[in-house]
mmCIF file of C-alpha atoms in Angstrom:
data_model
loop_
_atom_site.group_PDB
_atom_site.id
_atom_site.type_symbol
_atom_site.label_atom_id
_atom_site.label_comp_id
_atom_site.label_asym_id
_atom_site.label_seq_id
_atom_site.Cartn_x
_atom_site.Cartn_y
_atom_site.Cartn_z
ATOM 1 C CA MET F 1 122.886 62.177 100.236
ATOM 2 C CA LYS F 2 121.525 61.717 103.895
ATOM 3 C CA THR F 3 121.520 63.439 106.678
ATOM 4 C CA THR F 4 121.274 62.251 110.395
ATOM 5 C CA ALA F 5 120.356 64.165 113.189
ATOM 6 C CA GLY F 6 123.342 66.847 114.424
ATOM 7 C CA SER F 7 125.266 64.714 111.820
ATOM 8 C CA GLU F 8 126.848 65.926 108.094
ATOM 9 C CA ASN F 9 127.190 64.253 104.731
ATOM 10 C CA THR F 10 130.256 62.342 105.165
ATOM 11 C CA SER F 11 130.057 60.160 102.622
ATOM 12 C CA GLY F 12 130.796 61.071 98.934
ATOM 13 C CA SER F 13 133.363 64.144 97.641
ATOM 14 C CA VAL F 14 132.742 67.659 97.944
ATOM 15 C CA MET F 15 130.863 68.186 95.721
ATOM 16 C CA ASP F 16 127.544 65.995 96.495
ATOM 17 C CA GLN F 17 128.021 67.215 99.932
ATOM 18 C CA VAL F 18 128.327 70.869 98.847
ATOM 19 C CA GLY F 19 124.648 71.943 98.465
ATOM 20 C CA GLY F 20 123.516 69.683 101.218
ATOM 21 C CA TYR F 21 125.016 72.622 103.860
ATOM 22 C CA ILE F 22 124.155 75.515 102.223
ATOM 23 C CA ILE F 23 120.790 74.452 102.773
ATOM 24 C CA HIS F 24 121.527 73.169 106.242
ATOM 25 C CA HIS F 25 123.102 76.376 106.781
ATOM 26 C CA ILE F 26 120.118 78.910 105.724
ATOM 27 C CA SER F 27 116.300 76.647 106.247
ATOM 28 C CA ASN F 28 115.174 76.813 109.199
ATOM 29 C CA SER F 29 115.863 73.526 112.163
ATOM 30 C CA ASP F 30 114.598 70.112 111.116
ATOM 31 C CA ILE F 31 111.215 69.391 112.282
ATOM 32 C CA HIS F 32 112.187 66.215 114.103
ATOM 33 C CA HIS F 33 115.154 68.172 115.341
ATOM 34 C CA PRO F 34 113.889 71.007 116.905
ATOM 35 C CA ILE F 35 115.975 73.504 119.526
ATOM 36 C CA ILE F 36 112.735 72.661 122.418
ATOM 37 C CA GLN F 37 110.181 69.602 121.366
ATOM 38 C CA LEU F 38 106.378 70.842 122.088
ATOM 39 C CA PRO F 39 103.059 68.958 122.030
ATOM 40 C CA THR F 40 100.800 69.006 118.771
ATOM 41 C CA ILE F 41 98.123 71.229 119.368
ATOM 42 C CA PHE F 42 95.029 70.990 116.934
ATOM 43 C CA GLY F 43 97.447 70.570 113.761
ATOM 44 C CA ILE F 44 100.221 72.965 115.012
ATOM 45 C CA ASP F 45 103.695 71.678 115.805
ATOM 46 C CA PHE F 46 104.352 74.625 118.332
ATOM 47 C CA SER F 47 107.724 72.944 118.917
ATOM 48 C CA VAL F 48 110.147 75.767 118.814
ATOM 49 C CA THR F 49 112.573 75.818 115.589
ATOM 50 C CA LYS F 50 116.058 78.104 115.244
ATOM 51 C CA HIS F 51 114.138 81.029 113.468
ATOM 52 C CA VAL F 52 111.350 80.895 115.723
ATOM 53 C CA PHE F 53 114.337 81.401 119.253
ATOM 54 C CA MET F 54 115.565 84.006 116.425
ATOM 55 C CA LEU F 55 112.047 85.573 116.341
ATOM 56 C CA TRP F 56 112.148 85.704 120.219
ATOM 57 C CA VAL F 57 115.879 86.967 120.003
ATOM 58 C CA VAL F 58 115.214 89.846 118.095
ATOM 59 C CA ALA F 59 112.513 90.936 120.125
ATOM 60 C CA ALA F 60 113.750 90.544 123.080
ATOM 61 C CA ILE F 61 117.023 92.782 121.726
ATOM 62 C CA VAL F 62 114.721 95.495 119.886
ATOM 63 C CA GLY F 63 112.959 96.035 123.396
ATOM 64 C CA MET F 64 115.610 96.559 125.189
ATOM 65 C CA VAL F 65 117.490 98.975 122.539
ATOM 66 C CA VAL F 66 114.457 100.688 121.795
ATOM 67 C CA ILE F 67 111.483 100.878 124.262
ATOM 68 C CA ILE F 68 113.615 100.779 127.085
ATOM 69 C CA PRO F 69 115.583 103.981 126.298
ATOM 70 C CA VAL F 70 111.772 105.279 125.148
ATOM 71 C CA ARG F 71 110.513 105.037 128.115
ATOM 72 C CA THR F 72 113.475 105.706 130.441
ATOM 73 C CA TYR F 73 113.197 108.813 128.089
ATOM 74 C CA LEU F 74 109.100 109.458 128.766
ATOM 75 C CA LYS F 75 109.831 108.919 132.348
ATOM 76 C CA ARG F 76 112.031 111.697 132.688
ATOM 77 C CA LYS F 77 111.299 115.431 133.284
ATOM 78 C CA ASP F 78 113.283 116.631 130.762
ATOM 79 C CA ASP F 79 112.603 116.746 126.998
ATOM 80 C CA VAL F 80 116.280 116.295 126.803
ATOM 81 C CA PRO F 81 117.750 112.676 125.127
ATOM 82 C CA THR F 82 120.520 111.110 126.268
ATOM 83 C CA GLY F 83 122.978 109.038 125.048
ATOM 84 C CA LEU F 84 120.933 105.475 122.742
ATOM 85 C CA GLU F 85 118.081 108.124 122.998
ATOM 86 C CA ASN F 86 119.284 110.113 120.701
ATOM 87 C CA VAL F 87 119.807 107.931 117.973
ATOM 88 C CA VAL F 88 116.407 106.321 118.283
ATOM 89 C CA GLU F 89 114.734 109.563 118.195
ATOM 90 C CA ALA F 90 117.081 111.061 115.154
ATOM 91 C CA VAL F 91 115.606 107.438 112.941
ATOM 92 C CA VAL F 92 112.135 107.840 114.039
ATOM 93 C CA MET F 93 111.980 111.130 113.206
ATOM 94 C CA PHE F 94 114.320 110.790 109.452
ATOM 95 C CA LEU F 95 111.439 107.695 109.267
ATOM 96 C CA ARG F 96 108.806 110.030 110.274
ATOM 97 C CA ASP F 97 109.309 112.557 108.572
ATOM 98 C CA SER F 98 110.528 110.890 105.091
ATOM 99 C CA VAL F 99 108.475 107.815 105.217
ATOM 100 C CA VAL F 100 105.276 107.722 107.082
ATOM 101 C CA LYS F 101 104.411 111.910 106.944
ATOM 102 C CA PRO F 102 104.560 112.008 102.805
ATOM 103 C CA ASN F 103 103.506 108.731 102.123
ATOM 104 C CA VAL F 104 100.075 108.685 104.935
ATOM 105 C CA GLY F 105 99.732 112.601 105.181
ATOM 106 C CA SER F 106 99.285 114.623 108.301
ATOM 107 C CA LYS F 107 95.892 113.944 109.643
ATOM 108 C CA TRP F 108 96.807 109.724 109.514
ATOM 109 C CA VAL F 109 100.850 110.065 110.351
ATOM 110 C CA ASP F 110 100.379 109.145 114.204
ATOM 111 C CA THR F 111 97.824 106.595 113.626
ATOM 112 C CA TRP F 112 100.686 104.644 110.869
ATOM 113 C CA ALA F 113 104.353 105.281 112.711
ATOM 114 C CA PRO F 114 104.169 103.120 115.484
ATOM 115 C CA ILE F 115 103.883 100.047 113.262
ATOM 116 C CA ILE F 116 105.505 101.671 110.589
ATOM 117 C CA PHE F 117 108.403 102.095 113.455
ATOM 118 C CA THR F 118 107.898 98.619 114.179
ATOM 119 C CA TYR F 119 109.008 96.740 111.000
ATOM 120 C CA PHE F 120 112.178 98.573 110.495
ATOM 121 C CA PHE F 121 113.360 98.464 114.006
ATOM 122 C CA PHE F 122 112.782 94.606 113.689
ATOM 123 C CA ILE F 123 113.398 93.785 110.176
ATOM 124 C CA LEU F 124 116.811 95.879 110.791
ATOM 125 C CA THR F 125 117.572 93.617 113.572
ATOM 126 C CA ALA F 126 116.129 90.741 112.202
ATOM 127 C CA ASN F 127 118.496 90.937 108.969
ATOM 128 C CA ALA F 128 121.888 92.232 110.755
ATOM 129 C CA ILE F 129 122.096 89.781 113.880
ATOM 130 C CA GLY F 130 122.003 86.696 111.325
ATOM 131 C CA LEU F 131 125.213 87.603 110.134
ATOM 132 C CA ILE F 132 126.256 86.514 113.186
ATOM 133 C CA PRO F 133 127.694 83.241 112.969
ATOM 134 C CA ILE F 134 126.030 82.570 116.080
ATOM 135 C CA PHE F 135 125.166 79.352 115.706
ATOM 136 C CA ASP F 136 128.711 78.078 113.699
ATOM 137 C CA THR F 137 129.876 79.549 116.429
ATOM 138 C CA ILE F 138 128.340 77.084 119.011
ATOM 139 C CA GLY F 139 129.532 74.346 116.520
ATOM 140 C CA VAL F 140 132.801 74.843 117.050
ATOM 141 C CA VAL F 141 132.477 75.491 120.190
ATOM 142 C CA GLY F 142 131.066 72.451 121.352
ATOM 143 C CA ARG F 143 132.543 70.152 118.382
ATOM 144 C CA LEU F 144 136.601 71.504 119.445
ATOM 145 C CA VAL F 145 136.625 72.185 123.619
ATOM 146 C CA LEU F 146 133.500 70.931 124.523
ATOM 147 C CA ASN F 147 134.175 67.368 122.200
ATOM 148 C CA VAL F 148 130.969 66.804 121.079
ATOM 149 C CA SER F 149 130.193 63.772 119.159
ATOM 150 C CA PRO F 150 128.436 64.413 115.688
ATOM 151 C CA HIS F 151 126.439 61.371 116.309
ATOM 152 C CA ASP F 152 124.949 62.315 119.295
ATOM 153 C CA ASP F 153 121.102 62.854 118.049
ATOM 154 C CA HIS F 154 120.263 64.569 121.864
ATOM 155 C CA SER F 155 122.792 66.787 121.656
ATOM 156 C CA LEU F 156 121.830 70.923 121.683
ATOM 157 C CA ILE F 157 124.290 71.778 120.261
ATOM 158 C CA ASN F 158 123.583 69.466 117.187
ATOM 159 C CA SER F 159 119.938 70.276 117.696
ATOM 160 C CA LEU F 160 121.460 74.023 116.715
ATOM 161 C CA LEU F 161 123.347 72.682 114.189
ATOM 162 C CA HIS F 162 120.674 72.230 111.498
ATOM 163 C CA GLY F 163 119.961 76.077 109.549
ATOM 164 C CA GLY F 164 120.526 79.726 109.835
ATOM 165 C CA ALA F 165 119.222 82.196 112.305
ATOM 166 C CA THR F 166 118.517 84.332 109.900
ATOM 167 C CA ALA F 167 114.239 84.851 110.513
ATOM 168 C CA THR F 168 114.026 87.373 107.370
ATOM 169 C CA GLY F 169 115.482 84.645 105.292
ATOM 170 C CA ASN F 170 112.682 82.515 105.673
ATOM 171 C CA PHE F 171 109.406 83.002 103.994
ATOM 172 C CA VAL F 172 107.056 82.524 106.303
ATOM 173 C CA VAL F 173 108.419 85.113 108.535
ATOM 174 C CA THR F 174 108.309 87.885 105.288
ATOM 175 C CA SER F 175 104.897 86.571 104.806
ATOM 176 C CA ALA F 176 103.352 87.444 107.657
ATOM 177 C CA LEU F 177 105.186 91.028 108.066
ATOM 178 C CA ALA F 178 103.934 90.944 104.320
ATOM 179 C CA SER F 179 100.201 90.057 105.874
ATOM 180 C CA ILE F 180 100.076 92.716 108.181
ATOM 181 C CA THR F 181 100.651 94.995 105.822
ATOM 182 C CA PHE F 182 97.583 93.595 104.251
ATOM 183 C CA VAL F 183 95.592 94.029 106.870
ATOM 184 C CA CYS F 184 96.476 97.257 107.155
ATOM 185 C CA ILE F 185 96.089 98.629 104.244
ATOM 186 C CA MET F 186 92.642 97.570 104.081
ATOM 187 C CA ILE F 187 91.889 99.222 108.171
ATOM 188 C CA ALA F 188 93.211 102.363 106.604
ATOM 189 C CA GLY F 189 91.125 102.590 103.757
ATOM 190 C CA THR F 190 88.105 101.740 105.587
ATOM 191 C CA ARG F 191 89.394 104.215 108.120
ATOM 192 C CA ALA F 192 89.608 107.096 105.443
ATOM 193 C CA HIS F 193 86.350 106.444 103.418
ATOM 194 C CA GLY F 194 84.755 104.317 105.111
ATOM 195 C CA PHE F 195 83.829 100.254 104.275
ATOM 196 C CA LEU F 196 82.004 100.249 100.788
ATOM 197 C CA GLN F 197 83.413 103.583 99.654
ATOM 198 C CA TYR F 198 86.969 101.701 99.924
ATOM 199 C CA TRP F 199 86.165 99.007 97.651
ATOM 200 C CA LYS F 200 84.873 101.965 95.236
ATOM 201 C CA ASN F 201 87.948 103.424 95.180
ATOM 202 C CA LEU F 202 89.326 100.282 94.115
ATOM 203 C CA VAL F 203 88.591 101.843 90.306
ATOM 204 C CA PRO F 204 87.932 105.546 88.387
ATOM 205 C CA HIS F 205 84.475 106.363 88.745
ATOM 206 C CA GLY F 206 82.558 107.000 84.981
ATOM 207 C CA LEU F 207 84.248 104.472 83.142
ATOM 208 C CA PRO F 208 82.175 102.504 80.023
ATOM 209 C CA LEU F 209 81.470 98.928 82.032
ATOM 210 C CA LEU F 210 83.269 96.700 79.374
ATOM 211 C CA VAL F 211 86.765 98.518 81.019
ATOM 212 C CA TYR F 212 85.446 97.860 84.938
ATOM 213 C CA ILE F 213 84.690 94.260 84.136
ATOM 214 C CA ILE F 214 88.863 94.294 82.815
ATOM 215 C CA LEU F 215 89.529 96.738 85.878
ATOM 216 C CA ILE F 216 88.000 95.417 88.443
ATOM 217 C CA PRO F 217 89.661 92.123 88.320
ATOM 218 C CA ILE F 218 92.903 93.682 87.935
ATOM 219 C CA GLU F 219 93.000 95.832 90.628
ATOM 220 C CA ILE F 220 91.975 92.327 93.100
ATOM 221 C CA ILE F 221 94.407 90.866 91.977
ATOM 222 C CA SER F 222 96.853 93.556 92.270
ATOM 223 C CA MET F 223 95.812 93.915 96.637
ATOM 224 C CA PHE F 224 97.523 90.365 96.852
ATOM 225 C CA VAL F 225 100.314 91.167 94.821
ATOM 226 C CA LYS F 226 101.579 94.057 97.029
ATOM 227 C CA PRO F 227 102.581 92.133 99.785
ATOM 228 C CA PHE F 228 103.679 88.875 97.803
ATOM 229 C CA ALA F 229 106.551 91.081 96.294
ATOM 230 C CA LEU F 230 106.722 92.575 100.153
ATOM 231 C CA THR F 231 107.095 88.428 100.912
ATOM 232 C CA MET F 232 109.166 87.911 97.803
ATOM 233 C CA ARG F 233 111.694 90.746 98.233
ATOM 234 C CA LEU F 234 112.647 89.970 101.634
ATOM 235 C CA ALA F 235 113.174 87.077 101.708
ATOM 236 C CA ALA F 236 114.430 85.870 99.113
ATOM 237 C CA ASN F 237 117.604 89.227 99.208
ATOM 238 C CA MET F 238 118.696 88.272 102.466
ATOM 239 C CA MET F 239 118.741 84.263 101.677
ATOM 240 C CA GLY F 240 120.004 84.996 98.693
ATOM 241 C CA GLY F 241 123.606 86.741 99.885
ATOM 242 C CA HIS F 242 124.148 84.241 102.533
ATOM 243 C CA ILE F 243 123.739 81.531 99.345
ATOM 244 C CA ALA F 244 126.411 83.344 97.132
ATOM 245 C CA ILE F 245 129.150 83.840 100.504
ATOM 246 C CA LEU F 246 128.715 80.046 101.061
ATOM 247 C CA ALA F 247 128.957 79.046 97.086
ATOM 248 C CA ILE F 248 132.162 80.972 97.093
ATOM 249 C CA LEU F 249 134.050 79.678 99.744
ATOM 250 C CA SER F 250 132.693 76.179 98.794
ATOM 251 C CA PHE F 251 135.057 77.134 95.894
ATOM 252 C CA ILE F 252 137.543 76.013 98.382
ATOM 253 C CA PRO F 253 137.200 72.383 98.852
ATOM 254 C CA ILE F 254 136.340 71.668 95.741
ATOM 255 C CA PHE F 255 139.589 72.788 93.739
ATOM 256 C CA ALA F 256 141.045 71.167 96.441
ATOM 257 C CA GLU F 257 139.644 67.641 95.570
ATOM 258 C CA VAL F 258 139.416 68.111 91.622
ATOM 259 C CA PHE F 259 142.951 68.633 91.839
ATOM 260 C CA HIS F 260 143.979 66.479 94.725
ATOM 261 C CA SER F 261 145.872 69.233 96.390
ATOM 262 C CA LEU F 262 145.961 71.432 98.954
ATOM 263 C CA GLY F 263 147.546 73.638 97.309
ATOM 264 C CA ALA F 264 144.985 74.344 94.676
ATOM 265 C CA GLY F 265 142.277 75.247 97.389
ATOM 266 C CA ILE F 266 144.944 77.169 98.853
ATOM 267 C CA GLY F 267 145.208 79.302 95.790
ATOM 268 C CA ILE F 268 141.045 79.555 95.336
ATOM 269 C CA ALA F 269 141.316 80.643 98.751
ATOM 270 C CA ALA F 270 143.415 83.559 97.817
ATOM 271 C CA PHE F 271 139.963 84.868 95.172
ATOM 272 C CA SER F 272 137.123 83.479 97.042
ATOM 273 C CA VAL F 273 137.618 84.358 100.633
ATOM 274 C CA PRO F 274 138.467 88.495 99.034
ATOM 275 C CA ILE F 275 135.165 88.414 97.324
ATOM 276 C CA ALA F 276 133.379 86.513 100.277
ATOM 277 C CA THR F 277 134.359 89.247 102.485
ATOM 278 C CA GLY F 278 133.560 91.895 100.100
ATOM 279 C CA LEU F 279 130.353 90.680 99.830
ATOM 280 C CA THR F 280 129.447 90.265 103.213
ATOM 281 C CA GLY F 281 130.161 94.417 103.617
ATOM 282 C CA LEU F 282 127.801 94.228 100.664
ATOM 283 C CA GLU F 283 124.989 92.011 103.107
ATOM 284 C CA ILE F 284 125.668 94.901 105.806
ATOM 285 C CA ILE F 285 124.746 97.808 103.336
ATOM 286 C CA VAL F 286 121.717 94.895 102.102
ATOM 287 C CA THR F 287 120.245 94.348 105.307
ATOM 288 C CA LEU F 288 119.261 97.920 105.734
ATOM 289 C CA VAL F 289 117.973 98.986 102.605
ATOM 290 C CA GLN F 290 115.714 96.460 103.082
ATOM 291 C CA ALA F 291 114.241 97.413 106.203
ATOM 292 C CA TYR F 292 114.097 100.448 104.408
ATOM 293 C CA VAL F 293 112.809 99.136 101.568
ATOM 294 C CA PHE F 294 109.814 97.216 103.279
ATOM 295 C CA THR F 295 108.791 100.146 105.356
ATOM 296 C CA LEU F 296 108.679 102.538 103.128
ATOM 297 C CA LEU F 297 106.775 99.586 100.620
ATOM 298 C CA SER F 298 104.416 99.806 103.458
ATOM 299 C CA ALA F 299 104.122 103.484 104.426
ATOM 300 C CA VAL F 300 102.889 103.664 100.154
ATOM 301 C CA PHE F 301 100.837 100.778 100.317
ATOM 302 C CA ILE F 302 98.835 102.157 103.604
ATOM 303 C CA GLY F 303 99.441 105.605 101.675
ATOM 304 C CA MET F 304 97.584 104.629 98.576
ATOM 305 C CA ALA F 305 94.550 102.864 99.966
ATOM 306 C CA ILE F 306 94.270 106.717 102.030
ATOM 307 C CA ASN F 307 94.618 109.159 99.395
ATOM 308 C CA VAL F 308 92.826 107.522 96.126
ATOM 309 C CA HIS F 309 94.453 109.130 92.991
ATOM 310 C CA HIS F 310 93.790 107.842 89.443
#
């Protein structure tokens, strides 16, 4: 299968094309066809890909939905929140009292609550916006309304069609978030116990030497397993849902081609579309659950560094 910039593979059977379509939907922009081409500096390509663009969009949305209402509330003289401020306050209070405080403790809740709040709002927004077929809609408008040729390599619309828009389905994005948690764990433990004592707290005291030889490597490995688990869980869940929905919808053209009948495609659509719709509803729940799980586990890991229990 060969795919050029701005055009999809039109040769071969539907079976040969389905995999490429799914990969293009969930992947980032092609490195040779980013949305905005920027120079490479010190070996780093600063071009704006689709997932980078979506991260900017998510940051802007979080700023408008969270930061602006909070700043407006703080500037007012009265202490009564209104409108969107009520929603933000309810979420913040729930996260503080149910997630952050039970794990890090009352002493450190104000220190680590902001990063946990940021995780939740940012990840939830990124997950949710990935369910909106923004770039697919742009593609339809470009093809049917603006008459953009699929073979136009210089078209901005065609460059947008390379890849999906769920930034949290990108392992690089989730690994960056998990790396922040990893650094927070180190800082939290060091601030609570001091540098040397934090590392001593990795293993219980008073054990035989042979046990330390076995236990210390295990504990060090577990330090890196935690952010790795955060990375894989979030990205795999967000990517897997999109793959499942697209795969089920792909049954329609596949059956139509296999049986050489449009009726076969329409018939299987009676089953594929409801299933895909149900999975989409499940994905809506997953967007919320995964945002909550990531923030909860981050709070748990930070709390484990602060409150040492052996």
